């Protein structure tokens, strides 16, 4: 039987994106696959009073079981009532690649879905996206589409080369499909190795500096669809602190490089109102687990390494909300009187 996200106490992304555009901040979209990640996201956003999007990829859905995931999200709603009663959040399908997958999520309590038709040509992408929008909007579920291709390799999302979004296509895509937000490609990339050393320069300390994001493309897009919510995928900063802990405790993440925080700060002030972060959370958890395994080799209680990893992830999330996305404190502004 179908379950509506409204019955679960979730919200779609419309109200939070409107506030983000108006207030010059971006809503964080954090991916989760397990209980500790979910707890860190919920507690980090509750403590910093940040609207947020809980994001589930199709890989996460397979890993954690779709039914369990839905009840985990429902459990998070109940937990939120105890820790920050006015704060709301969305449950979003990340990189949905078929109509059937999007429909299944909509029928099972998701409040928002992404249909990623970026591997198709413009017409096929628009037709698939429109089909998802027509189904989703019957239930007031919001839909994110994508134009342009991001580079990067992950379980379910992969492309060797990026193709920037062509600004001249965005108006027609938005008008044809009726999407609620649009993911664009301006130089971000999925995963922890976002750029090859050849694509980067080195600073005086020999640290890799990635090529800057194409803010000129973003500005051109903003001119063509003013006030329309834009999404940035592949926006982890690959924080050097955690890469260093991983590598000094037996890891081998060579040439890991992410999107500098100043560039995300700048993007968050623009029409970019959703910023996707997955790899940074993975790196934090891996760093803390590796450190504990190295320092306490006799430890075998998962709570003793997953607990500290969860605590560090929560701290990272609070820091992102406060210092990078500017979303901290905005929960009260949007839902404080509800
Ligand atoms: O953009 C992709 C997300 O980081 C999800 O990755 O497919 O490995 O779960 P995944
Ligand atoms: P990162 O790999 O940069 O965290 O990007 C995640 C993402 O875009 C999820 O859709
Ligand atoms: Zn993505």
Coordinates of C-alpha atoms and ligand atoms in Angstrom, one line a residue:
X1 CA 0.0 0.0 0.0
X2 CA 1.3 3.5 -0.9
X3 CA 2.6 5.7 2.0
X4 CA 2.5 9.5 1.7
X5 CA 5.5 11.4 3.0
X6 CA 2.9 13.8 4.6
X7 CA 1.8 10.9 6.9
X8 CA 5.4 10.4 7.9
X9 CA 5.8 14.0 8.9
X10 CA 8.3 14.9 6.1
X11 CA 8.2 18.0 3.9
X12 CA 9.0 18.5 0.2
X13 CA 11.8 20.9 -0.8
X14 CA 9.6 23.9 -2.0
X15 CA 9.5 25.9 1.2
X16 CA 13.1 25.4 2.2
X17 CA 14.3 26.3 -1.3
X18 CA 12.2 29.5 -1.4
X19 CA 13.8 30.5 2.0
X20 CA 17.3 29.6 0.7
X21 CA 16.9 31.8 -2.4
X22 CA 15.5 34.7 -0.4
X23 CA 18.1 34.3 2.4
X24 CA 21.2 33.6 0.4
X25 CA 22.0 30.3 1.9
X26 CA 22.0 26.7 0.6
X27 CA 20.2 23.7 2.1
X28 CA 22.6 20.7 2.8
X29 CA 21.7 17.4 1.3
X30 CA 23.5 14.6 3.2
X31 CA 23.6 11.0 2.0
X32 CA 23.0 8.2 4.5
X33 CA 23.3 4.4 4.3
X34 CA 23.3 3.4 8.0
X35 CA 22.1 4.3 11.5
X36 CA 25.2 6.2 12.6
X37 CA 25.2 8.5 9.5
X38 CA 21.5 9.1 10.0
X39 CA 22.0 10.0 13.7
X40 CA 24.9 12.3 12.9
X41 CA 22.9 14.1 10.2
X42 CA 19.8 14.5 12.4
X43 CA 21.6 15.6 15.5
X44 CA 24.0 17.9 13.6
X45 CA 21.2 19.6 11.8
X46 CA 19.0 19.7 14.9
X47 CA 21.7 21.3 17.0
X48 CA 22.6 23.9 14.3
X49 CA 18.9 24.4 13.5
X50 CA 19.5 23.8 9.8
X51 CA 16.8 22.7 7.3
X52 CA 18.2 19.7 5.5
X53 CA 17.6 16.9 3.0
X54 CA 18.2 13.3 3.8
X55 CA 19.5 11.8 0.7
X56 CA 19.2 8.1 -0.4
X57 CA 21.0 6.8 -3.5
X58 CA 19.8 3.6 -5.2
X59 CA 23.0 2.0 -3.9
X60 CA 21.9 3.0 -0.4
X61 CA 18.4 1.6 -1.0
X62 CA 19.9 -1.7 -1.9
X63 CA 22.4 -1.7 1.0
X64 CA 20.0 -0.8 3.7
X65 CA 16.7 -2.2 2.4
X66 CA 14.1 0.1 1.1
X67 CA 11.5 -0.7 3.8
X68 CA 13.9 -0.3 6.6
X69 CA 15.1 3.0 5.2
X70 CA 11.6 4.4 5.2
X71 CA 11.1 3.4 8.8
X72 CA 14.5 4.9 9.7
X73 CA 13.4 8.2 8.1
X74 CA 10.1 8.0 10.0
X75 CA 12.1 7.3 13.2
X76 CA 14.2 10.4 12.5
X77 CA 11.0 12.5 12.3
X78 CA 9.9 11.2 15.7
X79 CA 13.4 11.8 17.1
X80 CA 13.4 15.3 15.7
X81 CA 10.2 16.1 17.7
X82 CA 12.2 15.5 20.8
X83 CA 15.4 17.4 19.9
X84 CA 14.2 20.3 17.7
X85 CA 10.4 20.3 17.5
X86 CA 10.0 23.0 14.8
X87 CA 12.6 21.6 12.4
X88 CA 11.4 19.7 9.3
X89 CA 13.3 17.8 6.6
X90 CA 12.9 16.1 3.2
X91 CA 13.6 12.5 2.2
X92 CA 15.1 12.6 -1.3
X93 CA 16.0 10.0 -3.9
X94 CA 19.5 10.8 -5.1
X95 CA 20.3 10.1 -8.8
X96 CA 17.1 8.2 -9.6
X97 CA 17.7 6.8 -13.1
X98 CA 14.3 5.4 -14.1
X99 CA 10.7 6.4 -13.9
X100 CA 10.0 3.1 -12.0
X101 CA 12.6 3.8 -9.3
X102 CA 11.2 7.4 -8.8
X103 CA 7.7 6.0 -8.6
X104 CA 8.6 3.4 -6.1
X105 CA 10.2 6.0 -3.9
X106 CA 7.2 8.4 -4.2
X107 CA 4.9 5.5 -3.4
X108 CA 7.0 4.6 -0.3
X109 CA 7.2 7.9 1.5
X110 CA 9.9 10.0 -0.2
X111 CA 9.0 13.7 -0.4
X112 CA 11.4 14.5 -3.2
X113 CA 13.1 12.7 -6.0
X114 CA 15.9 13.3 -8.5
X115 CA 15.5 12.0 -12.0
X116 CA 19.0 12.0 -13.4
X117 CA 18.6 11.8 -17.2
X118 CA 21.9 13.5 -17.8
X119 CA 23.2 10.4 -19.7
X120 CA 20.5 11.0 -22.4
X121 CA 20.3 13.6 -25.1
X122 CA 18.2 16.8 -24.3
X123 CA 14.9 15.5 -25.7
X124 CA 15.1 12.1 -24.0
X125 CA 16.2 13.7 -20.7
X126 CA 13.3 16.2 -20.9
X127 CA 10.7 13.5 -21.8
X128 CA 11.8 11.2 -18.9
X129 CA 12.0 14.1 -16.4
X130 CA 8.5 15.3 -17.5
X131 CA 7.0 11.9 -16.9
X132 CA 8.4 11.8 -13.4
X133 CA 7.2 15.3 -12.7
X134 CA 3.7 14.5 -13.8
X135 CA 3.5 11.5 -11.5
X136 CA 5.3 13.3 -8.5
X137 CA 3.2 16.4 -8.6
X138 CA 0.0 14.5 -8.1
X139 CA 1.3 13.8 -4.6
X140 CA 3.0 17.2 -4.1
X141 CA 6.4 15.5 -4.3
X142 CA 9.2 17.8 -5.6
X143 CA 11.5 16.8 -8.5
X144 CA 15.1 17.6 -9.2
X145 CA 16.3 17.3 -12.8
X146 CA 19.8 17.5 -14.2
X147 CA 21.4 19.1 -17.3
X148 CA 25.1 18.7 -17.9
X149 CA 27.3 15.8 -16.8
X150 CA 29.5 15.6 -13.7
X151 CA 32.8 13.7 -13.8
X152 CA 33.6 11.2 -11.1
X153 CA 33.1 7.5 -10.2
X154 CA 30.9 6.1 -7.5
X155 CA 28.9 2.9 -7.1
X156 CA 25.9 3.9 -9.2
X157 CA 27.1 7.2 -10.7
X158 CA 29.9 7.3 -13.1
X159 CA 31.3 9.4 -15.9
X160 CA 34.9 9.9 -16.9
X161 CA 34.5 13.4 -18.3
X162 CA 32.4 16.3 -17.3
X163 CA 30.3 18.3 -19.7
X164 CA 29.3 21.7 -18.4
X165 CA 25.6 22.7 -18.5
X166 CA 24.8 24.8 -21.6
X167 CA 23.0 27.9 -20.3
X168 CA 21.0 28.2 -23.5
X169 CA 19.3 24.9 -22.7
X170 CA 18.0 25.6 -19.2
X171 CA 14.9 27.7 -20.0
X172 CA 13.5 25.2 -22.4
X173 CA 14.3 22.3 -20.0
X174 CA 12.6 23.9 -17.1
X175 CA 9.6 24.9 -19.1
X176 CA 9.2 21.6 -20.9
X177 CA 9.5 19.4 -17.8
X178 CA 8.0 21.4 -14.9
X179 CA 10.9 20.4 -12.6
X180 CA 11.2 22.1 -9.2
X181 CA 15.0 22.4 -9.2
X182 CA 17.9 21.8 -11.6
X183 CA 21.3 20.2 -10.9
X184 CA 23.9 21.8 -13.1
X185 CA 27.5 21.0 -14.0
X186 CA 30.0 23.9 -13.4
X187 CA 33.1 21.9 -12.5
X188 CA 32.2 20.0 -9.3
X189 CA 32.7 16.2 -9.4
X190 CA 31.7 13.1 -7.5
X191 CA 33.9 11.2 -5.1
X192 CA 37.1 11.9 -3.2
X193 CA 39.4 12.2 -6.3
X194 CA 37.6 15.0 -8.0
X195 CA 40.5 16.1 -10.2
X196 CA 43.7 14.6 -11.5
X197 CA 46.9 16.3 -10.4
X198 CA 47.3 17.4 -14.1
X199 CA 44.1 19.4 -13.8
X200 CA 45.3 21.1 -10.6
X201 CA 48.0 23.6 -9.8
X202 CA 50.2 23.4 -6.6
X203 CA 50.4 26.1 -4.0
X204 CA 53.7 27.1 -2.2
X205 CA 53.4 24.1 0.2
X206 CA 53.0 21.7 -2.8
X207 CA 49.3 21.2 -2.0
X208 CA 47.0 20.5 -5.0
X209 CA 44.7 23.4 -5.9
X210 CA 41.8 22.4 -8.1
X211 CA 40.5 24.5 -11.0
X212 CA 37.9 27.1 -9.9
X213 CA 34.2 26.5 -10.5
X214 CA 32.7 28.1 -13.6
X215 CA 30.8 30.9 -11.9
X216 CA 30.4 32.5 -15.3
X217 CA 28.1 29.6 -16.4
X218 CA 26.2 29.8 -13.1
X219 CA 25.6 33.5 -13.6
X220 CA 24.4 33.0 -17.1
X221 CA 22.0 30.3 -15.9
X222 CA 20.7 32.6 -13.2
X223 CA 20.0 35.3 -15.7
X224 CA 18.0 32.9 -17.8
X225 CA 15.9 31.4 -15.0
X226 CA 16.0 34.0 -12.3
X227 CA 15.1 32.8 -8.8
X228 CA 14.9 29.1 -9.9
X229 CA 16.5 26.7 -7.4
X230 CA 19.9 25.4 -8.6
X231 CA 21.6 22.2 -7.2
X232 CA 25.3 21.4 -6.9
X233 CA 26.2 17.8 -6.8
X234 CA 29.8 16.6 -6.1
X235 CA 30.4 19.3 -3.5
X236 CA 32.4 17.6 -0.8
X237 CA 35.5 19.6 0.1
X238 CA 37.6 16.4 0.8
X239 CA 38.9 18.0 4.0
X240 CA 42.7 17.5 4.2
X241 CA 42.5 16.9 7.9
X242 CA 40.6 13.6 7.4
X243 CA 42.6 12.5 4.4
X244 CA 45.7 12.9 6.5
X245 CA 44.3 10.8 9.3
X246 CA 43.3 8.1 6.8
X247 CA 46.7 8.1 5.1
X248 CA 48.7 8.1 8.3
X249 CA 46.7 5.1 9.6
X250 CA 47.2 2.7 6.8
X251 CA 45.0 4.3 4.1
X252 CA 46.0 5.0 0.6
X253 CA 44.0 8.0 -0.7
X254 CA 46.6 9.6 -3.0
X255 CA 45.8 12.9 -4.6
X256 CA 42.4 13.3 -2.9
X257 CA 41.1 16.7 -3.7
X258 CA 37.7 18.5 -3.3
X259 CA 35.9 21.7 -3.8
X260 CA 37.3 24.5 -1.7
X261 CA 35.0 25.8 1.0
X262 CA 35.3 29.5 -0.2
X263 CA 33.8 28.5 -3.5
X264 CA 30.9 26.7 -1.9
X265 CA 30.3 29.7 0.3
X266 CA 30.1 31.9 -2.8
X267 CA 27.8 29.4 -4.5
X268 CA 25.5 29.2 -1.4
X269 CA 24.8 32.9 -1.7
X270 CA 23.6 32.6 -5.3
X271 CA 20.7 30.7 -6.7
X272 CA 22.3 27.5 -5.6
X273 CA 20.0 26.3 -2.9
X274 CA 20.9 22.6 -2.5
X275 CA 24.5 21.4 -2.0
X276 CA 25.1 17.6 -2.0
X277 CA 27.6 16.2 0.4
X278 CA 28.4 12.4 0.6
X279 CA 32.1 11.8 0.3
X280 CA 33.1 14.1 3.2
X281 CA 30.9 12.1 5.5
X282 CA 32.5 8.8 4.3
X283 CA 36.0 10.3 4.8
X284 CA 35.2 11.4 8.4
X285 CA 33.9 7.9 9.4
X286 CA 36.8 6.1 7.7
X287 CA 39.4 8.4 9.3
X288 CA 38.0 7.9 12.9
X289 CA 37.6 4.2 12.5
X290 CA 41.1 3.8 11.1
X291 CA 42.6 5.9 13.8
X292 CA 40.9 3.8 16.5
X293 CA 41.8 0.5 14.9
X294 CA 45.5 1.7 14.8
X295 CA 45.5 3.1 18.3
X296 CA 43.4 0.4 20.1
X297 CA 44.0 -2.9 18.2
X298 CA 42.2 -4.9 20.9
X299 CA 39.0 -3.0 20.5
X300 CA 36.2 -5.1 18.9
X301 CA 33.0 -3.4 20.1
X302 CA 31.5 -1.5 17.1
X303 CA 30.1 1.1 19.4
X304 CA 33.6 2.1 20.4
X305 CA 34.6 3.0 16.9
X306 CA 31.3 3.9 15.2
X307 CA 30.3 6.0 18.2
X308 CA 33.3 8.4 17.9
X309 CA 33.0 8.3 14.1
X310 CA 29.3 9.4 14.5
X311 CA 30.3 12.2 16.9
X312 CA 33.0 13.6 14.5
X313 CA 30.6 13.4 11.6
X314 CA 28.0 15.4 13.6
X315 CA 30.7 18.1 14.3
X316 CA 31.6 18.2 10.6
X317 CA 28.0 18.7 9.7
X318 CA 27.5 21.5 12.2
X319 CA 30.6 23.2 10.8
X320 CA 29.4 22.9 7.2
X321 CA 25.9 24.3 8.2
X322 CA 27.4 27.2 10.1
X323 CA 30.5 28.1 8.1
X324 CA 29.9 27.0 4.5
X325 CA 26.3 26.7 3.6
X326 CA 24.9 29.4 5.9
X327 CA 21.9 27.2 6.7
X328 CA 22.4 27.1 10.5
X329 CA 19.7 28.9 12.4
X330 CA 17.3 29.0 9.4
X331 CA 15.0 26.3 10.8
X332 CA 13.4 28.7 13.2
X333 CA 13.1 31.3 10.5
X334 CA 11.1 28.9 8.2
X335 CA 9.1 26.8 10.7
X336 CA 9.5 28.6 14.1
X337 CA 5.9 29.5 14.3
X338 CA 4.6 26.1 13.4
Ligands
LIG1 O1 26.4 11.0 -6.0 C1 26.3 9.9 -5.6 C2 26.3 9.6 -4.1 O2 27.5 10.0 -3.5 C3 25.9 8.2 -3.9 O3 26.9 7.3 -4.0 O4 25.8 5.5 -5.4 O5 27.9 5.1 -3.9 O6 25.6 5.5 -2.9 P1 26.5 5.7 -4.1
LIG2 P1 30.4 14.2 -3.2 O1 30.9 12.9 -3.7 O2 31.2 15.4 -3.6 O3 30.1 14.1 -1.7 O4 29.0 14.4 -3.9 C1 27.8 13.8 -3.5 C2 26.7 13.9 -4.4 O5 26.7 14.6 -5.3 C3 25.5 13.1 -4.1 O6 24.6 13.2 -5.1
LIG3 ZN1 25.4 13.5 -7.1

